[in-house]
Coordinates of N, CA and C in Angstrom, one line a residue:
X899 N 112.3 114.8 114.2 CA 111.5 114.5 113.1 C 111.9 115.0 111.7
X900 N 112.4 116.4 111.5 CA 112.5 117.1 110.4 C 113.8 116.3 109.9
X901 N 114.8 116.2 110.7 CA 116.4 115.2 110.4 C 115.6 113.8 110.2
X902 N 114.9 112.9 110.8 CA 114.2 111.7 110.0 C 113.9 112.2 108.7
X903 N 112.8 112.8 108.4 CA 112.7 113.2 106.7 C 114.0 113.5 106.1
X904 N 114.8 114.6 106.3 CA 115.8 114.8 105.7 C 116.5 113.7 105.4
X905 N 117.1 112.7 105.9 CA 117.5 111.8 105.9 C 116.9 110.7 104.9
X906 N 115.6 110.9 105.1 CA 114.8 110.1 104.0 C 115.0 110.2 102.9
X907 N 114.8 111.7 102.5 CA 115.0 112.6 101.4 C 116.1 112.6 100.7
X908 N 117.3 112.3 101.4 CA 118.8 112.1 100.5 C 119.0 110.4 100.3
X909 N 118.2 109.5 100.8 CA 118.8 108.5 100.3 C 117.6 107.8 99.5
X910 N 116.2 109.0 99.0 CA 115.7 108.7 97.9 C 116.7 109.3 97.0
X911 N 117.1 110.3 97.1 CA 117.8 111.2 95.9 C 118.9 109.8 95.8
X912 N 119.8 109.9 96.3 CA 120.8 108.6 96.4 C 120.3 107.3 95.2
X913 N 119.2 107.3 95.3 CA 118.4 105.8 94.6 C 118.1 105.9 93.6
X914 N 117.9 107.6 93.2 CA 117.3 108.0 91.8 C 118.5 108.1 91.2
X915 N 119.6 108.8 91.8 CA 120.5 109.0 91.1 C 121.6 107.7 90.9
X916 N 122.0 106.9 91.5 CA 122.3 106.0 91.4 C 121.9 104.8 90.3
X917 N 120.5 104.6 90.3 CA 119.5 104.3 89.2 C 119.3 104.8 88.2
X918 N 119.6 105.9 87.8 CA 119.6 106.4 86.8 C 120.8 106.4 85.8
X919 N 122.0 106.3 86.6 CA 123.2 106.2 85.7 C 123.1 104.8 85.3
X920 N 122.5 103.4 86.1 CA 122.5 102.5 85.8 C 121.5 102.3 84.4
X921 N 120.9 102.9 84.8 CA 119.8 103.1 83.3 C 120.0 103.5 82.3
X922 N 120.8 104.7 82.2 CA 121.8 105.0 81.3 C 122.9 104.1 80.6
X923 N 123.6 103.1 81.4 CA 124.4 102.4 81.2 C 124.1 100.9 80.3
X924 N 122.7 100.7 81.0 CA 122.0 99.6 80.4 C 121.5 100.2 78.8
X925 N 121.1 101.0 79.0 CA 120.4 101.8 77.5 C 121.4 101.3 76.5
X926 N 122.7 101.6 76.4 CA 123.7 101.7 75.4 C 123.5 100.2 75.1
X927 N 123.5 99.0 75.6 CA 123.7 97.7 75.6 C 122.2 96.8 75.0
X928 N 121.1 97.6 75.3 CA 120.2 96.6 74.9 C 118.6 97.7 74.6
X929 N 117.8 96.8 74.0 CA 116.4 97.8 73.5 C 115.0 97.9 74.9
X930 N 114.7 98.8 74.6 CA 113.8 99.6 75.3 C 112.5 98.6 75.5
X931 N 112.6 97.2 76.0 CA 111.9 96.0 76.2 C 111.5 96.1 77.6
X932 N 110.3 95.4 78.0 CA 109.7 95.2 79.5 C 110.6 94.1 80.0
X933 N 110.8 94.4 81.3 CA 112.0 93.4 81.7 C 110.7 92.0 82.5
X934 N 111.0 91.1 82.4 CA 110.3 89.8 83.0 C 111.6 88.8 83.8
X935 N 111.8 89.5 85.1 CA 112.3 88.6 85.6 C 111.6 87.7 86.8
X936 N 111.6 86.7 87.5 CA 110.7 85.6 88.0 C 110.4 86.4 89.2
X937 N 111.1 86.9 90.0 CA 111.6 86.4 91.4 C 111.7 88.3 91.7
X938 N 111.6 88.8 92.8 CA 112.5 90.0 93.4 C 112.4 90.0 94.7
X939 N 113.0 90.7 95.1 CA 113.6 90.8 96.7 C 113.8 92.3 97.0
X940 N 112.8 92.8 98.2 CA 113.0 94.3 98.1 C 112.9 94.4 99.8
X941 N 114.1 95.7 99.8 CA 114.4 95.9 101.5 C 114.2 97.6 101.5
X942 N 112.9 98.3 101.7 CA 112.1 99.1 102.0 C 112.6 100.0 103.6
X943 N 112.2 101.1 103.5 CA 111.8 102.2 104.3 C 111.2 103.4 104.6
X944 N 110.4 103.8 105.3 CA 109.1 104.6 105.5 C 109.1 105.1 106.8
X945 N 108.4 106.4 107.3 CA 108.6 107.2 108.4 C 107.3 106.7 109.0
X946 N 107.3 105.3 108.6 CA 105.4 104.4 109.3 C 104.7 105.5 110.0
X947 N 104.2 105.1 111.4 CA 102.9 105.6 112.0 C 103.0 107.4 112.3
X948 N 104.2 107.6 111.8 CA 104.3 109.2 112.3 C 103.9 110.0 110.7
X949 N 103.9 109.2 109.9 CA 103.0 110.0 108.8 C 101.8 110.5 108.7
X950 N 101.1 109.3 109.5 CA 99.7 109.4 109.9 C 99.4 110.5 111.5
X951 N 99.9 110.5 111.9 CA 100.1 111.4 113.2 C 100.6 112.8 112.7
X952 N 101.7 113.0 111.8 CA 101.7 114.3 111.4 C 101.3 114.8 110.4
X953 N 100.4 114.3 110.1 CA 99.6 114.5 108.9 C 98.1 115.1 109.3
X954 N 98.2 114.7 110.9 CA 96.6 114.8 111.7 C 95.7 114.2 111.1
X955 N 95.4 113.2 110.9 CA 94.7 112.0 110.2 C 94.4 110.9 111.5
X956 N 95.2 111.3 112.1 CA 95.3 109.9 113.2 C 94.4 110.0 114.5
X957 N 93.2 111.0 114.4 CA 92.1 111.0 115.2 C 91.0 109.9 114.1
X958 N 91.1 110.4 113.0 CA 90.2 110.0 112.3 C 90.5 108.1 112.1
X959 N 91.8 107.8 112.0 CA 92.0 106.5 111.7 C 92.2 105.5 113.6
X960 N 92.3 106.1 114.7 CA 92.1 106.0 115.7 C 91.7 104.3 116.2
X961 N 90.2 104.3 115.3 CA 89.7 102.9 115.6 C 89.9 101.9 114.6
X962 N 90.9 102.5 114.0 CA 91.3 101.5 112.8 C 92.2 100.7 112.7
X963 N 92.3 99.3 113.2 CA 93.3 98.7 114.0 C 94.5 98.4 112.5
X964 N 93.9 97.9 111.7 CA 93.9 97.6 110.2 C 95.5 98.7 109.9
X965 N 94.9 99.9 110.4 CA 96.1 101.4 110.1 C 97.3 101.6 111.1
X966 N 96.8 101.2 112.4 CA 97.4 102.0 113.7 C 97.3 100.6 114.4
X967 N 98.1 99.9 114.6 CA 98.4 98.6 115.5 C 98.1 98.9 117.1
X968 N 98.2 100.2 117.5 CA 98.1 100.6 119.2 C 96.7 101.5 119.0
X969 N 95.9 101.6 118.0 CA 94.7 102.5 117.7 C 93.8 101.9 119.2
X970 N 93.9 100.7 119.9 CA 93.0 101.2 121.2 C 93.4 101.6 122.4
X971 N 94.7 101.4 122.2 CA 95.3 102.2 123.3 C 94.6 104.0 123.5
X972 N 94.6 104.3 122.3 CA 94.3 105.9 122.1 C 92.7 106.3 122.4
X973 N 91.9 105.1 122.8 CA 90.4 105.2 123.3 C 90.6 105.7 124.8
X974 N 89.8 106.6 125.0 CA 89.8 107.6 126.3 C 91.2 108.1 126.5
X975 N 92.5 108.4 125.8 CA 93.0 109.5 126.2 C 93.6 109.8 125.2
X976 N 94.8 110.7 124.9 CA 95.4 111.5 124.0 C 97.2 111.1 123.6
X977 N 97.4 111.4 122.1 CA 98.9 110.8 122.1 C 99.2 112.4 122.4
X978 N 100.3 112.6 123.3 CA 101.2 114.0 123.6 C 102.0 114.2 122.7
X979 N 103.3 112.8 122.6 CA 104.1 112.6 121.8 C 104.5 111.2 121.6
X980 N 104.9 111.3 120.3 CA 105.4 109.7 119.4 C 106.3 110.0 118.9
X981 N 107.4 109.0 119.3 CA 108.4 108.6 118.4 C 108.6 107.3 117.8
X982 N 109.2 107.8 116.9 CA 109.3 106.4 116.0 C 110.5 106.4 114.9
X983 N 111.4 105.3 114.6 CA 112.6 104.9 113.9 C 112.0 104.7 112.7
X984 N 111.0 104.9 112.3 CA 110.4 104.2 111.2 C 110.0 102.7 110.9
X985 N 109.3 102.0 109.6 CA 108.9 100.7 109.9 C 109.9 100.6 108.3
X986 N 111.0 99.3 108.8 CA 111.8 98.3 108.0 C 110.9 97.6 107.3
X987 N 111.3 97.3 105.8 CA 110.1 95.9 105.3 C 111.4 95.2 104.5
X988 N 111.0 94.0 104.5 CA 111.2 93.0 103.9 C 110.4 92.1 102.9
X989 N 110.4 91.8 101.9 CA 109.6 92.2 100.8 C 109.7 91.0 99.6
X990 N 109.1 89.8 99.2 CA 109.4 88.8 98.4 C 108.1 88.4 97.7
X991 N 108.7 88.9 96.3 CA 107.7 88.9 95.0 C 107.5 87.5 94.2
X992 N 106.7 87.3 93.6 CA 106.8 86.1 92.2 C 106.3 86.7 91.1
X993 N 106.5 86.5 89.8 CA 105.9 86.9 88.8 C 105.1 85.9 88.3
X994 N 103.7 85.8 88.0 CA 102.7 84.7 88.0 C 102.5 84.6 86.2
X995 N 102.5 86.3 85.7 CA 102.8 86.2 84.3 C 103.0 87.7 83.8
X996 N 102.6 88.3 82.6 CA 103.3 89.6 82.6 C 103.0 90.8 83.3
X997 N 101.9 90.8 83.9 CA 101.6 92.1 84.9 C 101.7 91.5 86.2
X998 N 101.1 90.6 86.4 CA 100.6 90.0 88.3 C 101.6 89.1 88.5
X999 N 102.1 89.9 89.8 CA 102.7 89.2 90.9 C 102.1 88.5 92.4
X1000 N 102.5 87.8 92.9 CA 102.4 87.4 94.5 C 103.4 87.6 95.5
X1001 N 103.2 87.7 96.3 CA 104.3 87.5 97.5 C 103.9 87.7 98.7
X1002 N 104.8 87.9 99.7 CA 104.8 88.5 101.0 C 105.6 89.2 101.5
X1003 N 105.5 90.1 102.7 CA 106.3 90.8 102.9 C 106.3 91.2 104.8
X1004 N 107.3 91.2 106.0 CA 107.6 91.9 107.0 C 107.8 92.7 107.1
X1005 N 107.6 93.5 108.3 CA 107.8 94.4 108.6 C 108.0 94.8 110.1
X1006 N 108.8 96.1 110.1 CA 109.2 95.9 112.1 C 109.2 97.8 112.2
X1007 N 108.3 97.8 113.6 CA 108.6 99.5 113.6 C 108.7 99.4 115.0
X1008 N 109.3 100.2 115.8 CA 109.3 100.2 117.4 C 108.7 101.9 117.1
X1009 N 108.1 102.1 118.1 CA 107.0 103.1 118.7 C 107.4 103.4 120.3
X1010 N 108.0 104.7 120.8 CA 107.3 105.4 121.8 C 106.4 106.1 122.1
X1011 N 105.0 105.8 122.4 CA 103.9 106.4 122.6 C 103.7 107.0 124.0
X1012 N 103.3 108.2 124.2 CA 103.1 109.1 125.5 C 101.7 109.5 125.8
X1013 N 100.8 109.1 126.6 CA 99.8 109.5 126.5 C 99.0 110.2 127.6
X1014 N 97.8 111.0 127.4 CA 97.8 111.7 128.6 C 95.4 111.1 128.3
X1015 N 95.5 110.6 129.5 CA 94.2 110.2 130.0 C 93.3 111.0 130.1
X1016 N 92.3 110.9 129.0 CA 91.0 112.3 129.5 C 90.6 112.4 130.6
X1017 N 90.4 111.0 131.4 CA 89.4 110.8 133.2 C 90.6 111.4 133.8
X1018 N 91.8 111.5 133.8 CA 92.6 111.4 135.2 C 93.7 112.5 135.0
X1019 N 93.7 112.7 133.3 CA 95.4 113.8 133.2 C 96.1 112.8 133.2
X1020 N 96.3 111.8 133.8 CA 97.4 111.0 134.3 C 98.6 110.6 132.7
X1021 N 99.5 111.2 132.6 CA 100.5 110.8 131.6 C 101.2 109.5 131.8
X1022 N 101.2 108.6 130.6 CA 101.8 107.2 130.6 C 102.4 106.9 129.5
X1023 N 103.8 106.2 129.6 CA 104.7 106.4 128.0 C 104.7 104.4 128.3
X1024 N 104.3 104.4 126.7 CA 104.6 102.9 126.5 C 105.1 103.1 125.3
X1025 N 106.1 101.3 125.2 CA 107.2 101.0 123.9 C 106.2 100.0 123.4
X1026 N 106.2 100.2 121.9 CA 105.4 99.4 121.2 C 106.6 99.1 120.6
X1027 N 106.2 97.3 120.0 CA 106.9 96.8 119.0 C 105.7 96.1 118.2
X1028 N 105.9 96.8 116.9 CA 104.3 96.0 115.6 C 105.2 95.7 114.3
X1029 N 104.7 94.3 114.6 CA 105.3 93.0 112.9 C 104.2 93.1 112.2
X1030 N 104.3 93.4 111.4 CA 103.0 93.2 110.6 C 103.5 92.4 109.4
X1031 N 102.8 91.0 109.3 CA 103.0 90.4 107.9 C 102.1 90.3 107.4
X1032 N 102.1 90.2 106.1 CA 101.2 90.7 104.7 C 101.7 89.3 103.6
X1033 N 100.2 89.0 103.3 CA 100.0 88.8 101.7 C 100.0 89.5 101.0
X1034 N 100.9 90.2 99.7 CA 101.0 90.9 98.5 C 100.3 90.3 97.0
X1035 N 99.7 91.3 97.4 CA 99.4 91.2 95.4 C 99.8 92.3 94.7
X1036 N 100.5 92.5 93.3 CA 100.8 93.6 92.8 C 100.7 93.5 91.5
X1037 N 100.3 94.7 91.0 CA 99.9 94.5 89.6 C 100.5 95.6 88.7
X1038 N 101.2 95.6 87.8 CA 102.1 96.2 86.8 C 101.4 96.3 85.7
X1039 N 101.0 97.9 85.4 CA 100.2 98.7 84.6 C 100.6 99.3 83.4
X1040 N 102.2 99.6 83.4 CA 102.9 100.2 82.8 C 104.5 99.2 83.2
X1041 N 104.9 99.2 81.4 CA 106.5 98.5 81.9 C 107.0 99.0 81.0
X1042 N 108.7 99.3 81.1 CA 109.3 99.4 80.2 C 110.9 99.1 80.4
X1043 N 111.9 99.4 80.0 CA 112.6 98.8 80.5 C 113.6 98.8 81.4
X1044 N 113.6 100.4 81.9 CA 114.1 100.8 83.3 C 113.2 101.7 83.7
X1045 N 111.7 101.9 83.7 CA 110.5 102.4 84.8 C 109.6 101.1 84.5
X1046 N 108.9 100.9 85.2 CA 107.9 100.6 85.9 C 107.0 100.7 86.4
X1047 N 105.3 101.3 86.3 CA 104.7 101.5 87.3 C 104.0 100.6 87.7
X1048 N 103.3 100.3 89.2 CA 102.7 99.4 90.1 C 101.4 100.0 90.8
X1049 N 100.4 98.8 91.2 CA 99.7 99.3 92.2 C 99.8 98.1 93.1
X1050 N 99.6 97.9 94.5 CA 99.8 96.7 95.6 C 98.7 96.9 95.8
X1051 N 98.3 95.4 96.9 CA 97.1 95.8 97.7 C 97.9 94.4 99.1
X1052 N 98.1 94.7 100.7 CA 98.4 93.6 101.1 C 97.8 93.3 102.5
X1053 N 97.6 92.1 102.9 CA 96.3 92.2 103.9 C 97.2 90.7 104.8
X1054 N 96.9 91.1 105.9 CA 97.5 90.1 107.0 C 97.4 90.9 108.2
X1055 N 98.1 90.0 109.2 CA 97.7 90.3 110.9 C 99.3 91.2 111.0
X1056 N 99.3 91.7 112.3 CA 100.5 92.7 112.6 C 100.5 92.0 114.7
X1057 N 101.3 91.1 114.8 CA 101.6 90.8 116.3 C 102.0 92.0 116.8
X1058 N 101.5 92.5 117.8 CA 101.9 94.0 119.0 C 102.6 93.7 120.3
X1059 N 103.7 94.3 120.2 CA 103.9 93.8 121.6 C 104.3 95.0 122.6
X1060 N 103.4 95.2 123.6 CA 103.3 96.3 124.6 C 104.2 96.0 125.5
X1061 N 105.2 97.3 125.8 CA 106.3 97.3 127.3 C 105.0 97.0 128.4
X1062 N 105.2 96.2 129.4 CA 104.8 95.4 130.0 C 104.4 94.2 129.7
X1063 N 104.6 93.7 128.5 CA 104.0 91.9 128.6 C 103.2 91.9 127.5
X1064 N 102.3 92.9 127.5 CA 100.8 92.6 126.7 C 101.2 92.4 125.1
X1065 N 100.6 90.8 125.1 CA 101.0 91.2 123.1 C 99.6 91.1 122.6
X1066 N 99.2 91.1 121.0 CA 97.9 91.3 121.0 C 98.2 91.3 119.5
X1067 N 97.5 90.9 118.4 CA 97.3 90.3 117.5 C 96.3 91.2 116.8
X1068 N 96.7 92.0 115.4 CA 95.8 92.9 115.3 C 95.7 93.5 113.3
X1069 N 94.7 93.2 112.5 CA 94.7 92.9 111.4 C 95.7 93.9 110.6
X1070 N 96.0 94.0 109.3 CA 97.1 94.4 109.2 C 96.6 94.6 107.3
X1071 N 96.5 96.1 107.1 CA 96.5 96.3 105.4 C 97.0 97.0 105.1
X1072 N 97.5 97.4 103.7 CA 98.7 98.2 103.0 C 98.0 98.4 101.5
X1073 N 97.5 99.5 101.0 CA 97.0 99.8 99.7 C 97.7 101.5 99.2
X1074 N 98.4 100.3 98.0 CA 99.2 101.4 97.3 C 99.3 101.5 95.5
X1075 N 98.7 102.6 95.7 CA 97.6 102.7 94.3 C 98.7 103.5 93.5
X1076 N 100.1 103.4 93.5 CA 100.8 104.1 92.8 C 102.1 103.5 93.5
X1077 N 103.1 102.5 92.7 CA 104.5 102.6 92.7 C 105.1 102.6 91.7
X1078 N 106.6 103.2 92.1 CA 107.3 103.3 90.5 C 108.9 102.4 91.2
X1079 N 109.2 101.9 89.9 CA 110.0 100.9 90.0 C 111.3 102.0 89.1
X1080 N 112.5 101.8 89.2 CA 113.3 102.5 88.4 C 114.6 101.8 88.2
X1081 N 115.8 102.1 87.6 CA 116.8 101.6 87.3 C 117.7 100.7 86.2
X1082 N 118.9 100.0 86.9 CA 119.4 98.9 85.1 C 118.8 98.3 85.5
X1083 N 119.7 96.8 85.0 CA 119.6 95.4 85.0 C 119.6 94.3 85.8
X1084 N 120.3 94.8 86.8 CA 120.2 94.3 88.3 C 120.0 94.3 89.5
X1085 N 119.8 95.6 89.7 CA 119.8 96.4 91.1 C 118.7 97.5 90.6
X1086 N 117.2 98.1 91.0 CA 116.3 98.7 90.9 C 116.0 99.8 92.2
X1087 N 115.8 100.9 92.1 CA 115.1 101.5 93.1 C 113.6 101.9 93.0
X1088 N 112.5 101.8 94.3 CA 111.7 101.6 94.3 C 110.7 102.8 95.3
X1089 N 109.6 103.6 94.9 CA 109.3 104.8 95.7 C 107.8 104.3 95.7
X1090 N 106.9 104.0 96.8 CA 105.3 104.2 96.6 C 105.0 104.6 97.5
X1091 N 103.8 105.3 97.1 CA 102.7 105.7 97.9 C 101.7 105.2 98.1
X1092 N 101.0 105.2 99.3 CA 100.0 104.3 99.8 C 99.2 104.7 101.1
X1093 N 98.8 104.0 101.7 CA 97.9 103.7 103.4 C 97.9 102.6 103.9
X1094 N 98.3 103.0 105.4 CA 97.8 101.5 105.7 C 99.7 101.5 106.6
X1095 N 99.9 100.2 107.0 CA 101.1 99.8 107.6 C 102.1 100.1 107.6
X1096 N 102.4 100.2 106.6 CA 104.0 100.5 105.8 C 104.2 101.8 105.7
X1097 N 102.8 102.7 105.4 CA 103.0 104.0 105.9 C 102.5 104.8 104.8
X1098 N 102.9 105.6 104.1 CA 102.3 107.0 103.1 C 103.1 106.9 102.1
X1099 N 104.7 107.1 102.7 CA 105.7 107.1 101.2 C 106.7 106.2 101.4
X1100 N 106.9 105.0 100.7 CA 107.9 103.9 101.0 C 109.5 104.1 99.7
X1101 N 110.4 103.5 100.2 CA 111.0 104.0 99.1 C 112.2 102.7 99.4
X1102 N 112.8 102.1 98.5 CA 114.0 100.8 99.0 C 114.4 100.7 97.5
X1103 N 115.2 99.6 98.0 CA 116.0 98.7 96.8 C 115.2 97.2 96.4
X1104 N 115.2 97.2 95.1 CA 114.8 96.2 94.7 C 115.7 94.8 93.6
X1105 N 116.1 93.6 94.3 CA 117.0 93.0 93.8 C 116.1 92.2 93.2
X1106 N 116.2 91.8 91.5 CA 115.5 91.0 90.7 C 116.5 89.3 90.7
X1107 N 115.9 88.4 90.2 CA 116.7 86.9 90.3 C 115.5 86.6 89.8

């Protein structure tokens, strides 16, 4: 877990620093204007359901299918241990006019969940696989012309699919009341905070067209 963060940790640093020279570069060439481009394309990553789990929040969000795609599996017994690769997104924006956008966006996390049964003790490890697709709406509060801030809100179903067979269909929301957009002219990096599917702290590349 601590090497997952770490890892997270240098290839946000990676994105700021990388973005920043680009920003620098762009400065020399053109004025300090809000950029309006149509279109973006953003490929995202996040330490998904183990934020909420090590954060100890994840009793309290439990019945909340909305947060935790396996939240009933965890009725009558206990998670021991979870692992998880984190949740991938895939991410396709419109700009509708100068603040509001639309889109949608995938996403994919696989889950080893371990659990131990209040009635029996009986310990049982299941592989989760949770898609969650979302309607995006995002709204741009602050622009300039290499930051950005954002807030999202995105709501859709997440398909589950349980080692042994069982799939199961299960609602799916993402509220993120704070992103920052950064970089030049063509290549952007992208850090928010939020709840919900995608997880606590998301961070990716963002390609404009």
């Amino acid at each position: 877990m601590k090497n997952q963060y770490l890892i997270f940790a240098l290839i946000a640093v990676l994105f700021v620093s990388v973005s920043s020279f680009a920003a620098d570069r762009g400065a020399q060439n053109s004025a300090e204007a809000p950029r309006y481009y149509k279109n973006s394309l953003d490929i995202g990553y996040n330490p998904g359901v183990l934020s909420f789990f090590r954060l100890g929040v994840y009793d309290k969000l439990a019945k909340l299918d909305a947060f935790i795609p396996f939240s009933d599996l965890l009725i009558g017994a206990e998670a021991t241990d979870l692992r998880s690769g984190g949740t991938f997104s895939v991410n396709y924006m419109r700009r509708l006019n100068d603040w509001l956008w639309i889109g949608g966006n995938v996403n994919y996390e696989y889950v080893t969940l371990e659990l131990r049964s209040y009635e029996t003790g009986e310990i049982s490890s299941n592989g989760i696989s949770a898609i969650p697709i979302m309607a995006v709406g995002k709204a741009a509060w602050c622009r300039r012309k290499h930051v950005s801030l954002y807030s999202k809100l995105g709501i859709g179903v997440t398909p589950v699919f349980i080692q042994g067979g069982t799939v199961k269909v299960k609602p799916a929301v993402q509220l993120t009341p704070i992103g920052v957009e950064f970089g030049g002219n063509h290549v952007f990096g992208f850090v928010e905070g939020g709840i919900g599917l995608q997880g606590v702290l998301i961070a990716g590349m963002r390609f404009p067209f």
